[in-house]
Coordinates of C-alpha atoms and ligand atoms in Angstrom, one line a residue:
X1 CA 125.1 244.7 -18.2
X2 CA 122.7 244.2 -15.2
X3 CA 121.4 240.7 -15.3
X4 CA 118.7 238.9 -13.3
X5 CA 119.1 235.1 -13.1
X6 CA 116.1 233.4 -11.7
X7 CA 117.1 230.0 -10.2
X8 CA 120.6 231.4 -9.8
X9 CA 121.1 229.3 -6.7
X10 CA 120.7 226.0 -8.6
X11 CA 123.1 223.8 -10.4
X12 CA 123.1 225.6 -13.8
X13 CA 122.1 229.0 -12.5
X14 CA 125.0 229.3 -10.1
X15 CA 127.5 228.6 -13.0
X16 CA 125.7 231.2 -15.1
X17 CA 125.9 233.8 -12.3
X18 CA 129.6 233.1 -12.0
X19 CA 130.2 233.3 -15.8
X20 CA 128.3 236.7 -16.0
X21 CA 130.2 238.1 -13.1
X22 CA 133.5 236.9 -14.6
X23 CA 132.9 239.0 -17.7
X24 CA 132.0 242.1 -15.7
X25 CA 128.2 242.0 -15.5
X26 CA 126.2 242.8 -12.4
X27 CA 124.1 239.9 -11.3
X28 CA 120.9 239.7 -9.3
X29 CA 120.3 236.1 -8.4
X30 CA 116.7 235.4 -7.5
X31 CA 116.0 232.1 -5.8
X32 CA 113.8 230.6 -3.1
X33 CA 116.1 227.5 -2.7
X34 CA 113.3 225.1 -3.4
X35 CA 115.8 222.8 -5.1
X36 CA 118.9 225.0 -5.1
X37 CA 121.5 225.5 -2.3
X38 CA 122.9 228.6 -0.8
X39 CA 126.4 227.1 -0.8
X40 CA 126.3 227.1 -4.6
X41 CA 126.6 230.8 -4.6
X42 CA 128.2 231.4 -1.2
X43 CA 131.6 232.5 -2.6
X44 CA 129.9 234.9 -5.0
X45 CA 128.6 236.9 -2.0
X46 CA 131.9 238.7 -1.6
X47 CA 131.6 240.2 -5.1
X48 CA 130.1 243.7 -4.9
X49 CA 128.4 243.1 -8.3
X50 CA 126.5 240.1 -6.9
X51 CA 123.1 240.4 -5.1
X52 CA 121.0 237.5 -3.8
X53 CA 117.3 238.1 -3.6
X54 CA 115.5 235.3 -1.8
X55 CA 112.1 235.3 -3.5
X56 CA 109.6 233.1 -5.2
X57 CA 109.5 233.8 -8.9
X58 CA 105.8 233.2 -9.0
X59 CA 105.4 236.5 -6.9
X60 CA 105.5 239.9 -8.5
X61 CA 109.2 240.7 -9.1
X62 CA 111.1 244.0 -9.1
X63 CA 114.7 245.0 -9.1
X64 CA 115.9 248.5 -8.3
X65 CA 117.5 250.3 -11.3
X66 CA 117.8 249.2 -14.9
X67 CA 117.7 245.6 -16.0
X68 CA 119.3 244.5 -19.3
X69 CA 118.8 240.8 -19.1
X70 CA 116.5 238.3 -17.5
X71 CA 117.6 234.7 -17.7
X72 CA 114.7 232.5 -16.4
X73 CA 116.0 229.3 -15.0
X74 CA 113.8 228.9 -11.9
X75 CA 112.1 225.5 -11.9
X76 CA 112.7 222.1 -10.4
X77 CA 114.5 220.1 -13.1
X78 CA 115.4 216.7 -11.8
X79 CA 112.7 214.0 -12.4
X80 CA 112.5 213.1 -8.6
X81 CA 112.3 216.8 -7.8
X82 CA 109.4 217.6 -10.1
X83 CA 107.6 214.4 -9.1
X84 CA 107.9 215.5 -5.5
X85 CA 106.9 219.1 -6.4
X86 CA 104.3 218.8 -9.2
X87 CA 102.3 222.0 -8.4
X88 CA 105.4 224.1 -7.7
X89 CA 106.9 222.9 -11.1
X90 CA 103.7 223.9 -12.9
X91 CA 103.6 227.3 -11.3
X92 CA 107.4 228.0 -11.8
X93 CA 106.9 227.3 -15.5
X94 CA 103.5 229.1 -15.7
X95 CA 103.1 232.0 -13.4
X96 CA 106.9 232.2 -12.7
X97 CA 107.6 232.6 -16.4
X98 CA 105.0 235.3 -16.7
X99 CA 106.4 237.2 -13.8
X100 CA 109.9 237.0 -15.3
X101 CA 108.6 238.1 -18.7
X102 CA 106.8 241.0 -17.1
X103 CA 110.1 242.1 -15.4
X104 CA 111.9 241.9 -18.8
X105 CA 109.1 243.7 -20.5
X106 CA 109.0 246.6 -18.0
X107 CA 112.7 247.1 -18.3
X108 CA 113.0 246.5 -22.1
X109 CA 115.4 243.7 -21.2
X110 CA 116.6 240.7 -23.2
X111 CA 114.8 237.6 -21.9
X112 CA 116.1 234.0 -22.2
X113 CA 114.0 231.1 -21.2
X114 CA 115.7 227.9 -20.0
X115 CA 113.5 225.4 -21.7
X116 CA 114.3 221.7 -22.1
X117 CA 114.6 218.8 -24.5
X118 CA 111.6 217.4 -22.6
X119 CA 109.4 219.5 -24.9
X120 CA 110.2 216.7 -27.4
X121 CA 108.9 214.1 -25.0
X122 CA 109.6 210.5 -26.2
X123 CA 110.7 211.8 -29.6
X124 CA 109.5 210.2 -32.8
X125 CA 112.4 211.5 -34.9
X126 CA 116.1 211.3 -34.1
X127 CA 118.2 213.4 -33.6
X128 CA 115.8 216.2 -32.6
X129 CA 115.8 219.5 -34.5
X130 CA 114.0 222.5 -33.1
X131 CA 111.1 222.3 -35.7
X132 CA 110.1 218.9 -34.3
X133 CA 106.9 219.5 -32.3
X134 CA 107.4 216.6 -29.9
X135 CA 105.6 213.6 -28.4
X136 CA 104.5 214.4 -24.9
X137 CA 102.0 212.5 -22.7
X138 CA 100.0 215.4 -21.3
X139 CA 98.7 213.4 -18.3
X140 CA 101.7 211.3 -17.5
X141 CA 103.9 211.8 -14.5
X142 CA 106.5 213.8 -16.5
X143 CA 103.8 216.2 -17.8
X144 CA 104.1 218.7 -14.9
X145 CA 107.6 219.5 -16.1
X146 CA 107.2 218.9 -19.9
X147 CA 103.9 220.8 -20.2
X148 CA 105.0 223.6 -17.9
X149 CA 108.0 224.2 -20.2
X150 CA 105.9 224.0 -23.3
X151 CA 103.5 226.5 -21.8
X152 CA 106.5 228.7 -20.8
X153 CA 107.7 228.6 -24.4
X154 CA 104.2 229.6 -25.7
X155 CA 104.1 232.4 -23.2
X156 CA 107.6 233.7 -24.2
X157 CA 106.5 233.7 -27.8
X158 CA 103.2 235.4 -27.0
X159 CA 105.0 238.2 -25.1
X160 CA 107.3 238.5 -28.0
X161 CA 104.6 238.7 -30.6
X162 CA 102.0 240.8 -28.8
X163 CA 104.2 243.1 -26.6
X164 CA 107.5 243.1 -28.5
X165 CA 109.5 241.6 -25.6
X166 CA 112.9 240.5 -26.7
X167 CA 112.3 236.9 -25.7
X168 CA 114.5 233.9 -26.7
X169 CA 114.3 230.3 -25.9
X170 CA 117.1 227.7 -25.4
X171 CA 116.2 224.0 -25.2
X172 CA 118.7 222.4 -22.8
X173 CA 119.6 218.7 -23.1
X174 CA 120.9 216.7 -20.2
X175 CA 123.6 218.7 -18.5
X176 CA 126.0 217.6 -15.7
X177 CA 128.9 218.9 -13.7
X178 CA 130.0 220.1 -10.3
X179 CA 127.3 221.4 -8.0
X180 CA 124.7 218.8 -8.9
X181 CA 123.2 217.6 -5.7
X182 CA 124.5 214.1 -5.0
X183 CA 121.0 212.9 -4.2
X184 CA 119.1 214.8 -6.9
X185 CA 118.3 211.5 -8.6
X186 CA 119.6 212.4 -12.0
X187 CA 121.6 209.8 -13.7
X188 CA 125.1 211.3 -13.7
X189 CA 125.0 212.5 -10.0
X190 CA 123.5 209.2 -9.0
X191 CA 126.0 207.0 -10.8
X192 CA 129.0 209.1 -9.7
X193 CA 127.8 209.1 -6.0
X194 CA 127.2 205.3 -6.1
X195 CA 130.5 204.6 -7.8
X196 CA 132.4 206.6 -5.2
X197 CA 130.5 205.0 -2.4
X198 CA 131.0 201.4 -3.7
X199 CA 127.3 200.9 -4.2
X200 CA 125.8 199.3 -7.3
X201 CA 124.9 201.7 -10.0
X202 CA 121.1 201.6 -10.5
X203 CA 120.4 201.3 -14.2
X204 CA 116.7 201.7 -15.0
X205 CA 115.3 199.3 -17.5
X206 CA 117.9 197.4 -19.6
X207 CA 120.0 200.6 -19.9
X208 CA 119.5 200.8 -23.7
X209 CA 117.7 204.2 -23.5
X210 CA 120.0 207.0 -24.6
X211 CA 120.8 210.5 -23.6
X212 CA 123.3 213.1 -24.8
X213 CA 125.3 214.7 -21.9
X214 CA 126.6 218.2 -22.0
X215 CA 129.2 219.6 -19.5
X216 CA 127.8 222.6 -17.6
X217 CA 130.6 224.9 -18.7
X218 CA 129.7 224.3 -22.4
X219 CA 126.0 224.9 -21.6
X220 CA 126.7 228.2 -19.9
X221 CA 128.7 229.4 -22.8
X222 CA 125.7 228.6 -25.0
X223 CA 123.2 230.4 -22.7
X224 CA 125.5 233.5 -22.6
X225 CA 125.7 233.4 -26.4
X226 CA 121.9 233.4 -26.6
X227 CA 121.8 236.4 -24.1
X228 CA 124.2 238.2 -26.4
X229 CA 122.1 237.8 -29.5
X230 CA 119.3 240.4 -29.0
X231 CA 116.4 239.7 -31.4
X232 CA 117.0 236.0 -31.7
X233 CA 113.9 234.1 -30.6
X234 CA 115.0 230.5 -31.2
X235 CA 114.2 228.0 -30.0
X236 CA 117.8 226.9 -30.1
X237 CA 118.9 223.4 -28.9
X238 CA 121.9 223.4 -26.5
X239 CA 123.3 220.0 -25.9
X240 CA 126.2 217.7 -26.7
X241 CA 125.3 215.4 -29.7
X242 CA 127.6 212.7 -28.3
X243 CA 124.9 210.1 -27.5
X244 CA 125.3 207.2 -25.1
X245 CA 123.1 204.5 -23.7
X246 CA 122.6 204.7 -19.9
X247 CA 124.4 201.4 -19.7
X248 CA 127.4 202.8 -21.5
X249 CA 127.3 205.8 -19.2
X250 CA 127.4 203.4 -16.1
X251 CA 130.4 201.6 -17.5
X252 CA 132.2 204.8 -18.3
X253 CA 131.6 206.1 -14.7
X254 CA 132.9 202.8 -13.3
X255 CA 136.1 203.1 -15.5
X256 CA 136.7 206.8 -14.6
X257 CA 136.2 206.3 -10.9
X258 CA 138.1 203.0 -10.8
X259 CA 135.2 201.7 -8.8
X260 CA 134.4 198.1 -8.3
X261 CA 130.7 198.7 -7.9
X262 CA 128.5 196.5 -10.1
X263 CA 125.3 197.4 -11.9
X264 CA 121.9 196.8 -10.4
X265 CA 118.9 196.8 -12.8
X266 CA 115.8 198.6 -11.6
X267 CA 112.4 199.1 -13.3
X268 CA 112.2 201.7 -16.0
X269 CA 110.2 204.8 -14.9
X270 CA 106.9 205.5 -16.7
X271 CA 107.2 207.4 -19.9
X272 CA 111.0 207.4 -19.8
X273 CA 112.1 208.7 -23.2
X274 CA 113.9 206.0 -25.3
X275 CA 116.3 208.3 -27.2
X276 CA 117.6 211.8 -26.9
X277 CA 120.1 213.6 -29.1
X278 CA 120.1 217.3 -30.1
X279 CA 120.5 218.5 -33.6
X280 CA 122.7 221.5 -32.9
X281 CA 122.9 222.9 -36.5
X282 CA 121.0 226.0 -35.4
X283 CA 123.2 226.7 -32.4
X284 CA 126.3 226.3 -34.6
X285 CA 124.9 228.6 -37.3
X286 CA 123.2 231.3 -35.2
X287 CA 125.3 231.3 -32.0
X288 CA 128.6 230.0 -33.3
X289 CA 128.3 227.5 -30.4
X290 CA 129.2 223.9 -30.0
X291 CA 130.3 221.9 -27.0
X292 CA 134.0 221.5 -26.4
X293 CA 134.3 219.2 -23.4
X294 CA 134.3 215.5 -24.2
X295 CA 132.1 213.4 -22.0
X296 CA 134.9 211.5 -20.4
X297 CA 136.8 214.7 -19.5
X298 CA 133.6 216.3 -18.1
X299 CA 132.8 213.2 -16.1
X300 CA 136.4 213.2 -14.6
X301 CA 135.9 216.8 -13.5
X302 CA 132.5 216.0 -12.1
X303 CA 133.7 212.9 -10.2
X304 CA 136.7 214.8 -8.8
X305 CA 134.3 217.4 -7.5
X306 CA 132.0 214.8 -5.9
X307 CA 135.1 213.1 -4.4
X308 CA 136.1 216.5 -2.9
X309 CA 132.8 216.8 -0.9
X310 CA 133.1 216.3 2.8
X311 CA 131.7 212.8 3.1
X312 CA 131.6 211.0 -0.3
X313 CA 131.2 207.6 1.4
X314 CA 133.7 204.8 1.7
X315 CA 135.5 203.9 -1.5
X316 CA 135.2 200.4 -2.9
X317 CA 138.1 198.0 -2.5
X318 CA 140.1 200.4 -0.4
X319 CA 140.8 200.5 3.3
X320 CA 138.4 202.8 5.2
X321 CA 140.0 206.3 5.4
X322 CA 142.4 205.8 2.5
X323 CA 142.1 208.6 -0.1
X324 CA 140.0 208.0 -3.2
X325 CA 142.2 208.4 -6.3
X326 CA 140.0 211.2 -7.7
X327 CA 140.6 213.3 -4.6
X328 CA 144.0 214.2 -5.9
X329 CA 142.4 215.9 -8.9
X330 CA 139.8 217.8 -6.8
Ligands
LIG1 P1 118.2 223.1 -10.1 O1 117.0 222.5 -9.5 O2 119.5 222.9 -9.6 O3 118.0 224.7 -10.2 C1 116.7 225.3 -10.3 C2 116.7 226.5 -9.3 O4 115.4 227.2 -9.4 C3 117.0 226.1 -7.9 O5 118.0 226.9 -7.3 C4 115.6 226.4 -7.2 O6 115.7 226.7 -5.9 C5 115.1 227.5 -8.1 N1 113.6 227.6 -8.1 C6 112.7 226.7 -8.3 N2 111.5 227.2 -8.2 C7 111.6 228.5 -7.9 C8 110.7 229.5 -7.6 N3 109.4 229.4 -7.6 N4 111.2 230.8 -7.3 C9 112.5 231.0 -7.2 N5 113.4 230.0 -7.5 C10 113.0 228.8 -7.8 O7 118.1 222.7 -11.7 P2 119.1 223.0 -12.9 O8 119.5 221.7 -13.4 O9 120.1 224.0 -12.5 O10 118.1 223.6 -14.0 C11 118.1 225.0 -14.2 C12 117.1 225.3 -15.4 O11 117.6 224.6 -16.5 C13 115.7 224.7 -15.1 O12 114.8 225.7 -15.6 C14 115.7 223.5 -15.9 O13 114.4 223.2 -16.4 C15 116.6 223.8 -17.1 N6 117.2 222.6 -17.7 C16 118.2 221.9 -17.0 C17 118.7 220.8 -17.5 C18 119.8 220.0 -16.9 O14 120.1 218.9 -17.4 N7 120.4 220.5 -15.8 C19 118.1 220.2 -18.7 C20 117.1 220.9 -19.3 C21 116.6 222.1 -18.8
LIG2 N1 118.4 206.6 -14.8 C1 119.0 205.4 -14.4 N2 119.4 205.3 -13.1 C2 119.3 206.3 -12.2 C3 118.7 207.6 -12.7 C4 118.3 207.7 -14.0 O1 119.1 204.5 -15.2 O2 119.7 206.1 -11.1 C5 118.0 206.8 -16.3 C6 116.6 207.3 -16.5 O3 115.7 206.3 -16.4 C7 116.8 208.0 -17.8 C8 118.2 208.4 -17.9 O4 118.9 207.7 -16.9 O5 116.6 207.0 -18.8 C9 118.4 209.9 -17.6 O6 117.7 210.2 -16.4 P1 117.8 211.7 -15.7 O7 116.8 211.6 -14.6 O8 119.1 212.1 -15.4 O9 117.2 212.6 -16.9 P2 116.0 212.6 -17.9 O10 115.2 211.3 -17.7 O11 115.2 213.8 -17.5 O12 116.6 212.7 -19.2

């Protein structure tokens, strides 16, 4: 297949490009590196089936030759990123989604939208099934992301209903793994970076809020399963139902890294959802998908990758320059 991955230079997108190449597809990665990094895809450049197009997805898009799949991932995704880039986030979800849908429509391609558990907002029911409509503050600081994704979902469904575009939606829950930016501000990258540097782990609020963390390799398997189900609109939740409080996550990261960092409590951000856990019945039944990587194993791999970065910072309780234990696994 010939696939276009918008946001292919980002954390999830780069893993998706890699997975598609691995199975023999040709991949056009479209990215403006607003929040992604060229190094995420640097080693893919040697593959003759990989092409990078530096472009803004909010501009008119075209790709020479046939296109079988458009996977639309381009959007800032970390809360500090979308707070910093509110207008860009709205237009990636709005105009960017429309441009990606037009590309798919023109080529008769399968279209998969990377939506988010944020469409459920601060959910009133738990766990969250896809037929729950959500509880989003439309004017709060998270709204630029949440509402952009809700609008993107509405647009995908409108193209499907009115133009017959083969559009499908996956709602992605918190995902982590190698290639997260150490300073992207998300909880896993922040805690791992802090633990390896010997700095206190910054838990927001009292840490009782929960999230369900999915390893990136599992997520990418779910996205490709959705790509491979022409006709399926979803939405389909993709996430790991293993739910943990943020405080439990901090303790797990400390254990896995062997860090002596403590925990520092900081104020809870406005509108921070209290609980998050996917109901993945639909993904199991329609895609035959479920996550396989337990959180502690995924965190070990993630921490090993962070420890392998050129300057992870001094390790706690060890002489400067001595290797961090996780480096051995990297
Ligand atoms: P990321 O920031 O690492 O990747 C997003 C990519 O999109 C970046 O490479 C960025 O440069 C690119 N991009 C942004 N605006 C663009 C534009 N206008 N034109 C072209 N490229 C643009 O984030 P991620 O975690 O990899 O998320 C990927 C997708 O998955 C996003 O759509 C996000 O909303 C969704 N998602 C991710 C998670 C998660 O936990 N990682 C959870 C829910 C949904
Ligand atoms: N969080 C935290 N410390 C941090 C970063 C995040 O306690 O340094 C909390 C945050 O308040 C939220 C959870 O961790 O309750 C997940 O945050 P993240 O930004 O990773 O994702 P999201 O809020 O979008 O689910």
